[in-house]
PDB file of C-alpha atoms in Angstrom:
ATOM      1  CA  MET A   1     107.734 110.898  85.138  1.00  0.00           C
ATOM      2  CA  PRO A   2     108.462 108.449  82.307  1.00  0.00           C
ATOM      3  CA  VAL A   3     111.516 106.243  82.838  1.00  0.00           C
ATOM      4  CA  GLY A   4     114.187 107.095  80.212  1.00  0.00           C
ATOM      5  CA  GLN A   5     114.256 111.061  81.351  1.00  0.00           C
ATOM      6  CA  PRO A   6     117.803 110.457  82.956  1.00  0.00           C
ATOM      7  CA  GLU A   7     118.480 114.425  82.758  1.00  0.00           C
ATOM      8  CA  ARG A   8     115.527 114.801  85.273  1.00  0.00           C
ATOM      9  CA  LEU A   9     116.712 111.929  87.668  1.00  0.00           C
ATOM     10  CA  VAL A  10     120.513 113.428  87.426  1.00  0.00           C
ATOM     11  CA  ALA A  11     118.582 117.197  88.596  1.00  0.00           C
ATOM     12  CA  ILE A  12     116.935 114.849  91.417  1.00  0.00           C
ATOM     13  CA  ILE A  13     120.008 113.413  92.477  1.00  0.00           C
ATOM     14  CA  THR A  14     121.906 116.182  92.498  1.00  0.00           C
ATOM     15  CA  GLY A  15     119.126 118.434  94.071  1.00  0.00           C
ATOM     16  CA  ARG A  16     118.694 120.543  91.212  1.00  0.00           C
ATOM     17  CA  GLU A  17     115.107 118.919  91.316  1.00  0.00           C
ATOM     18  CA  THR A  18     112.766 121.677  93.653  1.00  0.00           C
ATOM     19  CA  SER A  19     109.831 119.563  93.917  1.00  0.00           C
ATOM     20  CA  HIS A  20     109.662 117.260  97.386  1.00  0.00           C
ATOM     21  CA  GLN A  21     107.970 114.260  95.691  1.00  0.00           C
ATOM     22  CA  PRO A  22     111.018 113.613  93.394  1.00  0.00           C
ATOM     23  CA  GLN A  23     112.813 111.706  95.857  1.00  0.00           C
ATOM     24  CA  ARG A  24     109.896 109.420  96.618  1.00  0.00           C
ATOM     25  CA  TYR A  25     109.654 108.870  92.751  1.00  0.00           C
ATOM     26  CA  VAL A  26     113.584 107.566  92.709  1.00  0.00           C
ATOM     27  CA  PHE A  27     113.095 105.422  95.350  1.00  0.00           C
ATOM     28  CA  GLU A  28     109.361 103.907  94.964  1.00  0.00           C
ATOM     29  CA  THR A  29     110.339 103.037  91.110  1.00  0.00           C
ATOM     30  CA  GLY A  30     113.809 102.078  91.506  1.00  0.00           C
ATOM     31  CA  LEU A  31     113.133  99.678  93.982  1.00  0.00           C
ATOM     32  CA  ALA A  32     109.373  98.559  92.306  1.00  0.00           C
ATOM     33  CA  ARG A  33     111.966  97.982  88.795  1.00  0.00           C
ATOM     34  CA  GLY A  34     114.367  95.987  91.010  1.00  0.00           C
ATOM     35  CA  LEU A  35     111.017  93.704  92.098  1.00  0.00           C
ATOM     36  CA  ASN A  36     110.155  93.435  88.792  1.00  0.00           C
ATOM     37  CA  SER A  37     113.629  92.535  87.404  1.00  0.00           C
ATOM     38  CA  GLY A  38     113.497  89.223  89.445  1.00  0.00           C
ATOM     39  CA  SER A  39     113.580  89.971  92.941  1.00  0.00           C
ATOM     40  CA  ASP A  40     112.112  88.606  95.937  1.00  0.00           C
ATOM     41  CA  PRO A  41     108.469  90.007  95.285  1.00  0.00           C
ATOM     42  CA  SER A  42     108.029  89.371  99.496  1.00  0.00           C
ATOM     43  CA  VAL A  43     109.919  92.888  99.521  1.00  0.00           C
ATOM     44  CA  ALA A  44     107.121  94.837  97.601  1.00  0.00           C
ATOM     45  CA  SER A  45     105.263  94.591 101.025  1.00  0.00           C
ATOM     46  CA  LEU A  46     108.169  96.541 102.059  1.00  0.00           C
ATOM     47  CA  ILE A  47     107.703  99.899  99.903  1.00  0.00           C
ATOM     48  CA  PRO A  48     105.461 101.708 102.101  1.00  0.00           C
ATOM     49  CA  THR A  49     107.014 101.218 105.279  1.00  0.00           C
ATOM     50  CA  LEU A  50     110.062 101.797 103.503  1.00  0.00           C
ATOM     51  CA  SER A  51     108.641 105.540 101.922  1.00  0.00           C
ATOM     52  CA  SER A  52     107.290 106.677 104.731  1.00  0.00           C
ATOM     53  CA  TRP A  53     110.511 106.025 106.838  1.00  0.00           C
ATOM     54  CA  MET A  54     112.237 107.669 103.976  1.00  0.00           C
ATOM     55  CA  SER A  55     109.882 110.993 104.348  1.00  0.00           C
ATOM     56  CA  THR A  56     110.755 110.966 107.874  1.00  0.00           C
ATOM     57  CA  LEU A  57     114.303 110.921 107.689  1.00  0.00           C
ATOM     58  CA  VAL A  58     113.904 114.062 105.192  1.00  0.00           C
ATOM     59  CA  ASP A  59     111.771 115.787 107.165  1.00  0.00           C
ATOM     60  CA  TYR A  60     114.225 115.510 110.101  1.00  0.00           C
ATOM     61  CA  VAL A  61     117.349 116.122 108.030  1.00  0.00           C
ATOM     62  CA  ARG A  62     115.349 119.281 106.539  1.00  0.00           C
ATOM     63  CA  SER A  63     114.517 120.522 110.213  1.00  0.00           C
ATOM     64  CA  GLY A  64     117.933 121.651 111.094  1.00  0.00           C
ATOM     65  CA  GLU A  65     118.208 119.488 114.336  1.00  0.00           C
ATOM     66  CA  PRO A  66     121.438 117.724 115.293  1.00  0.00           C
ATOM     67  CA  ASP A  67     122.323 114.956 113.074  1.00  0.00           C
ATOM     68  CA  LEU A  68     122.513 111.865 115.080  1.00  0.00           C
ATOM     69  CA  THR A  69     123.823 108.458 113.999  1.00  0.00           C
ATOM     70  CA  ASN A  70     121.471 105.406 114.295  1.00  0.00           C
ATOM     71  CA  ARG A  71     123.373 104.119 117.319  1.00  0.00           C
ATOM     72  CA  GLN A  72     123.033 107.345 118.938  1.00  0.00           C
ATOM     73  CA  MET A  73     118.852 107.284 117.850  1.00  0.00           C
ATOM     74  CA  ALA A  74     118.649 103.650 119.018  1.00  0.00           C
ATOM     75  CA  LEU A  75     120.793 104.658 122.362  1.00  0.00           C
ATOM     76  CA  LEU A  76     118.343 107.219 123.155  1.00  0.00           C
ATOM     77  CA  MET A  77     115.191 105.364 122.274  1.00  0.00           C
ATOM     78  CA  VAL A  78     116.188 102.753 124.470  1.00  0.00           C
ATOM     79  CA  VAL A  79     116.843 104.900 127.602  1.00  0.00           C
ATOM     80  CA  TYR A  80     113.556 106.500 126.750  1.00  0.00           C
ATOM     81  CA  LEU A  81     111.377 103.798 125.970  1.00  0.00           C
ATOM     82  CA  ASP A  82     112.836 101.054 128.159  1.00  0.00           C
ATOM     83  CA  PRO A  83     112.240 101.093 131.960  1.00  0.00           C
ATOM     84  CA  GLY A  84     115.660 101.900 133.612  1.00  0.00           C
ATOM     85  CA  PRO A  85     117.849 102.109 135.411  1.00  0.00           C
ATOM     86  CA  HIS A  86     120.523 101.732 132.435  1.00  0.00           C
ATOM     87  CA  THR A  87     123.914 101.179 132.821  1.00  0.00           C
ATOM     88  CA  VAL A  88     126.646 101.527 129.857  1.00  0.00           C
ATOM     89  CA  ARG A  89     127.210  97.887 130.265  1.00  0.00           C
ATOM     90  CA  GLY A  90     123.746  96.793 129.953  1.00  0.00           C
ATOM     91  CA  LEU A  91     123.131  99.228 126.877  1.00  0.00           C
ATOM     92  CA  ALA A  92     125.925  97.884 125.087  1.00  0.00           C
ATOM     93  CA  ARG A  93     124.557  93.792 126.202  1.00  0.00           C
ATOM     94  CA  GLY A  94     120.873  95.418 124.381  1.00  0.00           C
ATOM     95  CA  LEU A  95     122.464  97.082 121.502  1.00  0.00           C
ATOM     96  CA  ASN A  96     125.507  94.126 121.057  1.00  0.00           C
ATOM     97  CA  VAL A  97     128.149  97.085 120.581  1.00  0.00           C
ATOM     98  CA  SER A  98     131.276  97.659 122.948  1.00  0.00           C
ATOM     99  CA  LYS A  99     131.118  99.553 126.002  1.00  0.00           C
ATOM    100  CA  PRO A 100     133.468 102.427 123.939  1.00  0.00           C
ATOM    101  CA  VAL A 101     131.165 102.272 121.721  1.00  0.00           C
ATOM    102  CA  VAL A 102     128.051 103.352 124.465  1.00  0.00           C
ATOM    103  CA  THR A 103     130.581 105.778 125.851  1.00  0.00           C
ATOM    104  CA  ARG A 104     131.203 107.480 122.586  1.00  0.00           C
ATOM    105  CA  ALA A 105     127.439 108.133 122.046  1.00  0.00           C
ATOM    106  CA  LEU A 106     126.787 109.172 125.924  1.00  0.00           C
ATOM    107  CA  ASN A 107     129.306 111.681 124.811  1.00  0.00           C
ATOM    108  CA  ARG A 108     127.693 112.895 122.284  1.00  0.00           C
ATOM    109  CA  LEU A 109     123.886 112.612 123.573  1.00  0.00           C
ATOM    110  CA  GLY A 110     125.057 114.240 126.369  1.00  0.00           C
ATOM    111  CA  GLY A 111     126.715 117.294 125.084  1.00  0.00           C
ATOM    112  CA  LEU A 112     123.393 117.923 123.369  1.00  0.00           C
ATOM    113  CA  GLY A 113     121.567 118.045 126.691  1.00  0.00           C
ATOM    114  CA  TYR A 114     119.340 114.864 125.653  1.00  0.00           C
ATOM    115  CA  LEU A 115     120.801 112.561 128.253  1.00  0.00           C
ATOM    116  CA  ARG A 116     122.976 112.534 131.630  1.00  0.00           C
ATOM    117  CA  ARG A 117     124.996 110.503 133.608  1.00  0.00           C
ATOM    118  CA  GLN A 118     124.154 110.214 137.284  1.00  0.00           C
ATOM    119  CA  ARG A 119     125.757 108.266 139.760  1.00  0.00           C
ATOM    120  CA  ASP A 120     124.481 105.839 142.113  1.00  0.00           C
ATOM    121  CA  ASP A 121     124.089 106.989 145.379  1.00  0.00           C
ATOM    122  CA  SER A 122     124.106 103.709 146.944  1.00  0.00           C
ATOM    123  CA  ASP A 123     127.021 102.630 145.060  1.00  0.00           C
ATOM    124  CA  LYS A 124     129.175 104.883 143.857  1.00  0.00           C
ATOM    125  CA  ARG A 125     130.900 102.831 141.120  1.00  0.00           C
ATOM    126  CA  ASN A 126     127.773 102.844 139.289  1.00  0.00           C
ATOM    127  CA  ILE A 127     126.638 105.138 136.651  1.00  0.00           C
ATOM    128  CA  PHE A 128     123.198 105.456 135.232  1.00  0.00           C
ATOM    129  CA  VAL A 129     122.285 106.904 132.451  1.00  0.00           C
ATOM    130  CA  ALA A 130     119.446 109.238 132.679  1.00  0.00           C
ATOM    131  CA  ARG A 131     116.719 111.185 130.911  1.00  0.00           C
ATOM    132  CA  THR A 132     116.295 114.707 130.267  1.00  0.00           C
ATOM    133  CA  PRO A 133     113.827 117.703 129.947  1.00  0.00           C
ATOM    134  CA  LYS A 134     115.751 118.449 126.193  1.00  0.00           C
ATOM    135  CA  GLY A 135     115.798 114.747 125.442  1.00  0.00           C
ATOM    136  CA  ALA A 136     111.987 114.175 125.640  1.00  0.00           C
ATOM    137  CA  ALA A 137     111.335 117.537 124.241  1.00  0.00           C
ATOM    138  CA  PHE A 138     113.942 115.906 121.073  1.00  0.00           C
ATOM    139  CA  LEU A 139     112.242 112.427 120.989  1.00  0.00           C
ATOM    140  CA  ASP A 140     108.489 114.589 121.084  1.00  0.00           C
ATOM    141  CA  GLU A 141     109.332 116.414 118.023  1.00  0.00           C
ATOM    142  CA  PHE A 142     110.801 113.602 116.120  1.00  0.00           C
ATOM    143  CA  GLY A 143     108.020 111.614 116.802  1.00  0.00           C
ATOM    144  CA  GLN A 144     105.941 114.208 115.432  1.00  0.00           C
ATOM    145  CA  PHE A 145     108.025 113.824 111.857  1.00  0.00           C
ATOM    146  CA  ILE A 146     106.963 109.601 111.860  1.00  0.00           C
ATOM    147  CA  GLY A 147     103.020 109.988 110.842  1.00  0.00           C
ATOM    148  CA  LYS A 148     103.253 113.205 110.209  1.00  0.00           C
ATOM    149  CA  GLY A 149      99.652 115.152 110.375  1.00  0.00           C
ATOM    150  CA  GLU A 150      98.152 112.674 112.874  1.00  0.00           C
ATOM    151  CA  GLN A 151      96.961 114.523 116.098  1.00  0.00           C
ATOM    152  CA  ARG A 152      98.787 112.596 119.417  1.00  0.00           C
ATOM    153  CA  PRO A 153      99.474 113.467 122.498  1.00  0.00           C
ATOM    154  CA  ALA A 154     103.312 114.316 123.464  1.00  0.00           C
ATOM    155  CA  LEU A 155     104.741 110.622 123.655  1.00  0.00           C
ATOM    156  CA  PHE A 156     108.008 111.817 126.422  1.00  0.00           C
ATOM    157  CA  GLN A 157     106.394 113.884 129.027  1.00  0.00           C
ATOM    158  CA  HIS A 158     107.426 111.195 131.788  1.00  0.00           C
ATOM    159  CA  ALA A 159     111.282 112.406 131.201  1.00  0.00           C
ATOM    160  CA  HIS A 160     112.817 112.616 134.115  1.00  0.00           C
ATOM    161  CA  ALA A 161     114.542 115.946 135.272  1.00  0.00           C
TER     162      ALA A 161
END
């Protein structure tokens, strides 16, 4: 699409455009124009990565899966990808957020069945954050949006029941 067709850009931005490619055009050309107007040229190397991440997020939004905030997604990934045990205090420290922020995220993720709280049998005052099969399935599905088309095994089959 040639630059200088603002009515088409408006149609794309407002969702009246039916093709899936225009979003990439708006992103890539907008960023490229910014680079050509004196921005840091090292940012140009980020365009493929940012385009890939944008495609992943667009596919995720279109999937109908529950919307998660960046904090919720980060918390979920930390619990699944970093060895545990995980506590609210440790997660808050690792994410550089307050314990109430982690508690709110856990409430949401627990309500979706993606994580669960589990009491420490040796010290009932401690609460661990545990993985669930449903959370593992969600992340495995989300992983399919990343690098779409690649053949790879399920990533999170090791979830604790």
